Amino acid sequence: MTHDVFNQAHPLTGHDVSADAALMDGVEREGAGWATGELRRLGLLAGSEQAQDWGRLANEHPPVLRTHDRYGRRIDEVEFHPAWHELMTVAVDNGMHATPWSSARPGAHVARAAKFFVWSQVEAGHGCPISMTYASIAALRHSPALAADWEPLLASRSYDFGLRPPLGKRGVLAGMAMTEKQGGSDVRAGTTRAEPQIDGSYLLTGHKWFNSAPMCDVFLVLAQAPGGLSCFLLPRVLPDGTRNAVHLMRLKDKLGNKSNASAEVEYHGATAWLVGEEGRGLRTILEMVNMTRLDCVIGSAAGMRYGVTQAVHHARNRGAFGRKLADQPLMRNVLADLALESEAATVLMTRLAGATDRAIAGDQAEAALRRTALAVGKYWVCKRAPVHAAEALECLGGNGYVEESQMPRLFRESPLNGIWEGSGNVAALDVLRALGREPGAQEAFFAEVALAAGADRHLDAAADRLRKSLDDTTDFEIRARRVAEDMALVLQGSLLVRLAPAAVADAFCVSRLSGDAGRAFGTLPTGLDLDVLIERASF
């Protein structure tokens, strides 16, 4: 026989993706323990062969733009593979979009974050419209009349795909359009015009270089009104059933995120309604951006968790040089280090979700912590995702480099959250703005860190160095990335010292805060309990 298959890992299916100690401990701790049953059911579906096939098919058959019908009429439709709709249906059914806003239950946003973390491990691309729909409520509430009409539909657990008058649908999805060719992150450079009409609406004329998820029902759009840059609500279909004057020019051919459509659009006198006040559009839409930044952290943490679980599974089922890969000392170091990075991201993610829940409920101290910690987490966790994905892929050797393993898809997705909602420099500079302009932000950050004071000498020393660094504002902007990195590591260290097993906290503090480790994954110092780290990353 020439084709006897042995010493190959079997596909990792039939497991509960929510069986993640760091995640479930965080859910309980942050006030969403009531959602455990829902998470378990979702986790079992996420680990099923069926769901994994949906993720594969949605990426192998990306969306297609149909600008015109066969008679030459403009239609601007985006067609998706049925697997995309299956993924979206599960996400909406489980309330991963705007449902928490309509819930008075404490921990609703934490429960939603945990579901988003679990389901993102099946497929990341469809999380884009889910995330934007979730975040749109924060901006819409600047216009109570609009929010009254749209919130119930945005929060509905009915996935109702198709271009029809949105206020007559069972549920709707929201996207946003901010950037233009000449502006990028500098959205004030936008040239799209908004002309006020007698009936209170506006007509928008211009373009957007990136329109996220153009198949959504409604969008938040930035445009220049007479009073300055303003935020508008723009539906694809008008109340009378006619198509709005929105033309999809082409879909982006992206590195990753293949299942999700991203478009270049033009507005030719498209009807829209003002959200908030004229001239305050950036402040208004940043309410939405801050919510999607949380999802960038969640998405990156989910990718890390997926990567390390695949790496551990492969290493436990593959032998080399007389023993399993997972029993080889150097491979154990790599796996433990990947698991450590993943757990630190997960603990920070659940803490940020908890702060979001309490800030929305009116807790000012949590709002102050969230303002700084969210910018810090967005910068660092998203920065760590690509190198983590690369190392996890390498653990599978040549098998990991083959598309069938799905690891290349993980690798291609990994840089995206670092770019979305402000790339690295934007996020790092936002950390400095929070420290300098937001009353109580720095104090709230160090109050959180101080909860672990005296428990680990490496953490205490790193916190002291950080305080001195922040006191010295010389070349502050040049040092912005280093400041954000140091703050992230100190915050993660403090959370792990308080909330994780000692083996996890000790490994993090000695390797990330003391400098007693190399720069690549797999350089943890000797004397650590690697068994605990690897076991917590296993199914």
XYZ file of C-alpha atoms in Angstrom:
539
model
C 0.000 0.000 0.000
C 1.214 3.502 -0.866
C -1.536 5.525 0.757
C -1.908 4.349 4.341
C -2.743 7.534 6.272
C -1.232 7.559 9.743
C 0.441 10.033 12.082
C -1.935 12.761 10.905
C -4.174 14.729 13.247
C -7.897 14.307 12.681
C -9.972 17.459 12.128
C -10.865 19.224 15.364
C -14.669 18.978 15.332
C -17.418 17.901 17.692
C -16.165 20.032 20.587
C -17.596 22.926 22.583
C -15.774 26.117 21.574
C -17.071 27.847 24.713
C -15.231 25.301 26.916
C -12.606 27.937 27.579
C -11.780 28.508 31.241
C -10.537 32.066 30.753
C -13.667 33.009 28.821
C -16.214 31.389 31.097
C -14.542 32.640 34.263
C -14.649 36.143 32.788
C -18.301 35.834 31.826
C -19.201 34.822 35.375
C -17.008 37.482 36.954
C -18.325 40.311 34.752
C -21.964 39.631 35.551
C -23.186 37.446 32.673
C -23.195 34.036 34.308
C -26.866 33.773 33.392
C -25.807 33.342 29.737
C -23.772 30.163 30.313
C -26.413 27.852 28.842
C -26.734 29.947 25.677
C -22.962 30.027 25.317
C -22.690 26.255 25.669
C -25.278 25.691 22.960
C -23.539 28.165 20.674
C -20.156 26.636 21.467
C -21.320 23.172 20.445
C -22.621 24.521 17.159
C -19.389 26.449 16.596
C -17.399 23.244 17.074
C -19.546 21.223 14.697
C -18.451 20.086 11.264
C -21.496 21.792 9.784
C -20.572 25.231 11.104
C -16.960 24.836 10.038
C -18.179 24.010 6.533
C -20.233 27.196 6.516
C -17.091 29.181 7.316
C -15.109 27.427 4.600
C -17.774 27.801 1.922
C -18.421 31.478 2.683
C -14.742 32.165 2.011
C -14.319 29.877 -0.982
C -17.352 31.528 -2.640
C -16.956 35.258 -1.923
C -19.697 37.835 -2.602
C -20.356 39.055 -6.127
C -21.491 42.553 -7.130
C -24.326 42.866 -9.650
C -24.493 46.527 -10.677
C -27.196 46.106 -13.346
C -29.942 43.657 -14.219
C -30.151 41.999 -17.647
C -32.176 44.918 -19.006
C -29.567 47.491 -18.025
C -31.332 48.849 -14.955
C -29.122 49.813 -12.024
C -29.661 47.375 -9.113
C -26.433 47.470 -7.036
C -27.018 44.086 -5.438
C -24.455 41.912 -3.652
C -24.953 38.156 -3.915
C -23.718 35.776 -1.221
C -23.271 32.033 -0.932
C -25.971 30.372 1.216
C -23.312 29.598 3.847
C -22.970 33.336 4.527
C -26.665 33.551 5.313
C -26.405 30.550 7.656
C -23.621 32.276 9.585
C -25.562 35.525 9.740
C -28.744 33.785 10.855
C -26.974 32.177 13.821
C -25.326 35.470 14.775
C -28.591 37.407 14.700
C -30.615 34.625 16.357
C -28.127 34.682 19.227
C -28.270 38.440 19.659
C -24.681 39.197 18.678
C -25.768 42.432 17.006
C -27.766 45.174 18.733
C -29.892 43.050 21.048
C -28.034 43.997 24.289
C -29.170 47.610 23.911
C -32.782 46.558 24.383
C -32.004 44.473 27.468
C -32.134 45.790 31.000
C -30.305 42.712 32.272
C -26.886 43.393 33.846
C -24.104 41.786 31.848
C -26.001 41.870 28.535
C -23.034 43.384 26.684
C -20.657 40.878 28.313
C -22.832 37.967 27.207
C -22.920 39.387 23.707
C -19.114 39.813 23.680
C -18.634 36.190 24.738
C -20.940 34.958 21.977
C -19.114 37.105 19.441
C -15.814 35.610 20.668
C -17.098 32.044 20.298
C -18.827 32.446 16.945
C -15.941 34.468 15.419
C -13.832 31.315 15.708
C -16.060 29.765 13.041
C -15.690 32.623 10.556
C -14.561 36.210 11.041
C -15.846 38.055 7.965
C -19.543 38.025 8.765
C -18.730 39.670 12.085
C -18.337 43.006 10.276
C -22.045 43.798 9.709
C -22.884 42.233 13.067
C -20.380 44.502 14.808
C -21.495 47.667 13.023
C -25.140 46.973 13.742
C -24.240 46.570 17.416
C -22.290 49.818 17.445
C -24.781 51.910 15.463
C -27.137 52.305 18.426
C -24.581 54.363 20.349
C -24.517 56.950 17.549
C -28.231 56.842 16.745
C -29.151 57.791 20.290
C -27.922 61.294 19.506
C -31.216 61.626 17.579
C -33.971 60.149 19.778
C -36.640 60.316 17.058
C -34.513 58.302 14.628
C -33.510 55.895 17.376
C -37.153 55.292 18.253
C -37.860 54.141 14.693
C -34.695 52.144 14.089
C -33.607 50.579 17.397
C -36.341 47.918 17.534
C -35.435 46.755 14.028
C -31.689 46.849 14.634
C -32.125 44.860 17.847
C -34.524 42.319 16.318
C -33.412 38.680 16.318
C -34.704 38.234 12.764
C -32.221 38.095 9.909
C -34.229 39.509 7.007
C -31.868 39.818 4.040
C -32.819 41.745 0.889
C -33.372 45.259 -0.405
C -36.842 46.333 0.686
C -38.193 49.361 2.583
C -36.320 48.883 5.873
C -39.003 50.081 8.261
C -41.252 47.294 6.942
C -38.734 44.489 7.494
C -38.576 42.088 10.440
C -35.012 43.158 11.207
C -32.320 45.362 9.678
C -28.534 45.644 9.675
C -26.394 48.783 9.760
C -23.047 49.707 8.278
C -20.958 52.847 8.118
C -19.062 54.875 5.517
C -16.413 57.300 6.728
C -13.218 57.219 4.676
C -12.585 58.731 1.269
C -9.725 58.322 -1.219
C -7.925 61.456 -0.144
C -8.511 61.149 3.599
C -8.214 57.664 5.076
C -8.178 58.077 8.842
C -8.320 61.858 8.393
C -12.076 61.876 7.945
C -12.224 65.674 8.221
C -10.694 65.725 4.740
C -13.899 64.243 3.319
C -15.533 66.119 0.432
C -18.955 64.424 0.311
C -21.555 67.213 0.436
C -24.861 67.244 2.317
C -27.490 69.740 1.134
C -30.432 70.398 3.477
C -33.951 70.022 2.082
C -37.222 71.684 3.061
C -38.590 68.463 4.551
C -35.652 68.143 6.975
C -33.755 65.537 4.986
C -30.428 66.067 3.208
C -29.138 65.088 -0.224
C -25.634 63.576 -0.192
C -23.293 63.773 -3.167
C -19.797 62.327 -3.139
C -17.950 59.057 -2.643
C -16.602 56.721 0.010
C -13.466 54.666 -0.539
C -14.463 51.969 1.977
C -18.117 51.206 2.599
C -18.183 48.344 5.062
C -20.799 45.676 4.334
C -22.647 47.508 1.513
C -25.533 45.008 1.572
C -26.766 46.414 4.907
C -30.101 48.215 5.061
C -28.877 51.508 6.464
C -25.577 53.333 6.973
C -24.076 56.028 9.125
C -22.241 58.348 6.743
C -20.026 61.400 7.255
C -20.577 64.390 4.955
C -19.921 68.130 4.881
C -23.110 70.014 5.757
C -23.411 73.833 5.911
C -22.521 73.623 9.597
C -19.480 71.408 9.070
C -18.723 67.687 9.112
C -21.883 65.876 10.163
C -23.239 62.357 10.598
C -26.185 61.078 8.577
C -28.449 58.047 8.480
C -28.692 56.830 4.884
C -30.939 53.883 3.887
C -30.385 51.779 0.751
C -34.142 51.761 0.048
C -36.377 54.777 0.718
C -39.695 54.538 2.580
C -41.656 54.601 -0.698
C -39.773 51.538 -1.957
C -37.506 53.300 -4.446
C -33.763 52.679 -4.439
C -31.737 55.463 -2.897
C -29.170 57.119 -5.175
C -26.314 54.935 -3.926
C -24.123 53.252 -6.530
C -21.724 50.443 -5.679
C -18.740 50.981 -7.978
C -16.776 47.824 -7.174
C -15.994 45.401 -4.345
C -12.528 45.501 -2.833
C -10.200 42.586 -3.587
C -8.787 42.188 -0.081
C -5.972 40.220 1.527
C -8.452 38.435 3.774
C -11.994 38.915 5.034
C -13.052 37.353 1.740
C -16.555 36.364 2.834
C -17.476 39.967 3.624
C -18.137 42.567 0.930
C -16.367 45.924 1.158
C -17.237 48.445 -1.525
C -16.404 51.757 -3.109
C -19.609 53.782 -3.333
C -20.855 56.974 -4.912
C -23.807 59.078 -3.758
C -25.714 60.978 -6.441
C -28.090 63.092 -4.377
C -28.844 60.254 -1.964
C -31.454 60.994 0.698
C -30.267 60.924 4.318
C -31.254 62.251 7.739
C -29.055 64.122 10.209
C -27.875 62.220 13.288
C -26.960 64.541 16.146
C -26.035 68.130 15.306
C -24.488 69.692 12.248
C -20.745 70.118 12.671
C -20.495 67.406 15.331
C -20.432 64.416 13.022
C -17.053 63.109 14.084
C -17.978 63.121 17.765
C -21.286 61.433 16.921
C -19.887 58.639 14.791
C -17.009 58.060 17.227
C -19.650 56.734 19.608
C -20.088 53.945 17.060
C -16.356 53.570 16.438
C -15.600 53.069 20.140
C -18.030 50.162 20.217
C -16.556 48.544 17.106
C -13.080 48.962 18.618
C -14.197 46.647 21.389
C -15.123 44.120 18.716
C -11.667 44.507 17.161
C -10.210 43.367 20.481
C -12.730 40.517 20.741
C -12.085 39.411 17.171
C -8.309 39.383 17.613
C -8.613 37.484 20.892
C -10.902 34.967 19.186
C -8.369 34.465 16.403
C -5.638 33.800 18.952
C -7.786 31.263 20.745
C -8.593 29.487 17.483
C -4.937 29.435 16.458
C -3.567 28.017 19.691
C -6.263 25.351 19.983
C -5.496 24.174 16.458
C -1.768 24.154 17.234
C -2.211 22.174 20.459
C -4.575 19.709 18.786
C -2.094 19.077 15.979
C 0.859 18.702 18.340
C -0.988 16.200 20.524
C -1.863 14.027 17.544
C 1.345 14.198 15.541
C 4.503 12.281 16.358
C 8.088 13.168 15.446
C 11.465 11.816 16.488
C 10.019 9.126 18.711
C 7.337 11.040 20.635
C 4.355 13.324 20.196
C 5.123 16.901 19.186
C 3.321 18.115 22.304
C 5.863 16.192 24.410
C 8.893 17.781 22.744
C 10.348 20.386 25.150
C 10.789 23.173 22.614
C 7.359 22.667 21.069
C 5.860 22.699 24.569
C 7.478 26.079 25.131
C 5.964 27.428 21.917
C 2.491 26.066 22.693
C 2.562 27.386 26.245
C 3.670 30.817 25.052
C 0.876 30.954 22.467
C -1.612 29.878 25.130
C -0.311 32.569 27.479
C -0.785 35.306 24.889
C -4.263 34.040 24.097
C -5.354 33.946 27.731
C -4.016 37.450 28.393
C -6.044 38.734 25.428
C -9.177 36.923 26.594
C -8.969 38.218 30.155
C -8.488 41.779 28.904
C -11.363 41.374 26.454
C -13.818 40.228 29.122
C -12.730 43.049 31.436
C -13.307 45.608 28.678
C -16.732 44.113 27.966
C -17.605 44.400 31.650
C -16.439 48.015 31.756
C -18.571 48.722 28.678
C -21.650 47.233 30.313
C -21.207 49.268 33.461
C -20.252 52.468 31.616
C -23.442 52.270 29.550
C -25.369 51.814 32.812
C -23.864 55.078 34.097
C -20.839 53.984 36.149
C -18.439 56.928 35.714
C -15.392 55.153 37.158
C -15.829 52.275 34.727
C -16.359 54.746 31.880
C -13.066 56.442 32.750
C -11.226 53.111 32.830
C -12.826 52.019 29.562
C -11.791 55.216 27.797
C -8.095 54.453 28.244
C -8.091 50.669 28.497
C -10.106 50.205 25.298
C -7.615 52.268 23.273
C -4.742 50.365 24.883
C -6.370 46.999 24.169
C -7.242 47.940 20.600
C -3.622 48.814 19.943
C -1.884 45.887 21.611
C -4.153 42.861 21.192
C -4.668 43.651 17.513
C -0.911 44.121 17.076
C -0.185 40.723 18.596
C -2.699 38.825 16.468
C -0.654 38.541 13.223
C 2.540 37.262 14.859
C 0.468 34.879 16.972
C -1.323 33.540 13.881
C 1.985 33.064 12.069
C 3.461 31.029 14.938
C 0.320 28.940 15.358
C 0.340 28.175 11.638
C 3.992 27.154 11.831
C 3.177 24.634 14.560
C 1.300 22.646 11.903
C 4.302 22.719 9.578
C 3.507 22.289 5.893
C -0.017 21.184 6.780
C -0.639 24.631 8.243
C 0.416 26.334 5.024
C -2.242 24.501 3.031
C -5.620 26.169 2.557
C -7.533 23.079 3.698
C -6.197 23.553 7.223
C -7.942 26.964 7.434
C -4.789 28.365 9.057
C -3.959 30.517 5.998
C -7.424 32.071 6.353
C -6.656 32.854 9.996
C -3.340 34.388 8.993
C -4.923 36.584 6.298
C -7.597 37.779 8.716
C -5.134 38.568 11.502
C -3.958 42.066 10.426
C -7.441 43.406 9.777
C -8.543 44.352 13.279
C -5.343 46.357 13.643
C -6.406 48.438 10.625
C -10.142 48.695 11.242
C -11.302 51.661 13.327
C -7.894 53.314 13.346
C -4.582 51.646 12.580
C -1.721 51.332 15.058
C -0.625 54.956 15.091
C -4.196 56.213 15.407
C -4.866 53.867 18.324
C -1.597 54.745 20.086
C -2.214 58.475 19.717
C -5.742 57.961 21.028
C -4.176 56.533 24.187
C -2.266 59.801 24.646
C -5.427 61.832 24.020
C -7.282 59.847 26.658
C -4.487 60.375 29.166
C -4.257 64.085 28.476
C -7.844 65.134 27.925
C -10.165 62.757 29.753
C -10.591 63.659 33.432
C -9.790 60.728 35.678
C -8.701 58.392 32.863
C -5.123 57.896 34.076
C -6.220 57.622 37.687
C -8.810 54.988 36.782
C -6.200 52.985 34.892
C -3.748 52.901 37.788
C -6.537 52.216 40.282
C -7.285 49.052 38.311
C -3.600 48.080 38.210
C -3.234 48.773 41.943
C -5.731 46.037 42.748
C -2.861 43.597 42.139
C -0.191 45.630 43.909
C 2.235 43.599 46.028
C 1.355 40.266 44.431
C 4.214 40.080 41.925
C 7.507 41.966 42.026
C 7.823 42.089 38.234
C 4.371 43.650 37.938
C 5.088 46.186 40.698
C 8.357 47.222 39.042
C 6.711 47.524 35.616
C 3.894 49.654 37.046
C 6.442 51.979 38.675
C 8.358 52.337 35.394
C 5.103 53.087 33.600
C 4.158 55.859 36.045
C 7.540 57.518 35.566
C 7.215 57.177 31.804
C 3.824 58.904 31.823
C 5.095 61.697 34.075
C 7.742 62.543 31.463
C 5.949 63.938 28.413
C 9.161 64.589 26.475
C 8.752 63.299 22.897
C 5.449 61.861 24.060
C 4.011 61.490 20.580
C 7.126 59.718 19.298
C 6.844 57.317 22.239
C 3.106 56.737 21.787
C 3.411 53.128 20.655
C 5.762 52.242 23.499
C 3.427 53.903 25.993
C 0.429 51.949 24.671
C 2.392 48.690 24.716
C 3.643 49.196 28.269
C 0.165 50.102 29.495
C -1.320 47.019 27.839
C 1.233 44.654 29.358
C 0.883 46.150 32.843
C -2.907 45.979 32.623
C -2.871 42.382 31.361
C -0.376 41.434 34.061
C -2.506 42.948 36.808
C -5.618 41.149 35.568
C -3.863 37.790 35.344
C -2.292 38.152 38.795
C -5.734 38.735 40.279
C -7.880 36.469 38.145
C -5.878 33.624 36.569
C -4.156 30.553 38.031
C -0.757 31.298 39.538
C 1.026 29.358 36.784
C -0.483 31.658 34.146
C 0.179 34.890 36.041
C 3.752 33.917 36.943
C 4.587 33.021 33.356
C 3.167 36.274 32.045
C 4.871 38.549 34.527
C 8.287 36.951 34.229
C 8.202 36.776 30.418
C 6.365 40.006 29.525
C 7.247 42.372 32.355
C 10.730 41.394 33.533
C 12.441 40.982 30.181
C 13.464 37.425 31.121
C 12.409 35.961 27.767
C 13.221 36.327 24.111
C 11.275 38.214 21.483
C 9.815 35.242 19.605
C 7.146 32.881 20.887
C 8.666 29.800 22.473
C 11.255 31.605 24.576
C 9.628 31.286 28.008
C 12.248 30.943 30.746
C 12.778 27.651 32.533
C 11.068 26.754 35.771
C 7.494 27.555 34.698
C 4.556 25.154 34.856
C 3.833 24.779 31.148
C 1.327 21.961 31.689
C -1.290 24.347 33.087
C -0.914 26.756 30.189
C -1.216 24.083 27.514
C -4.095 22.291 29.196
C -6.136 25.502 29.385
C -5.759 25.874 25.605
C -6.952 22.346 24.868
C -10.268 20.719 24.010
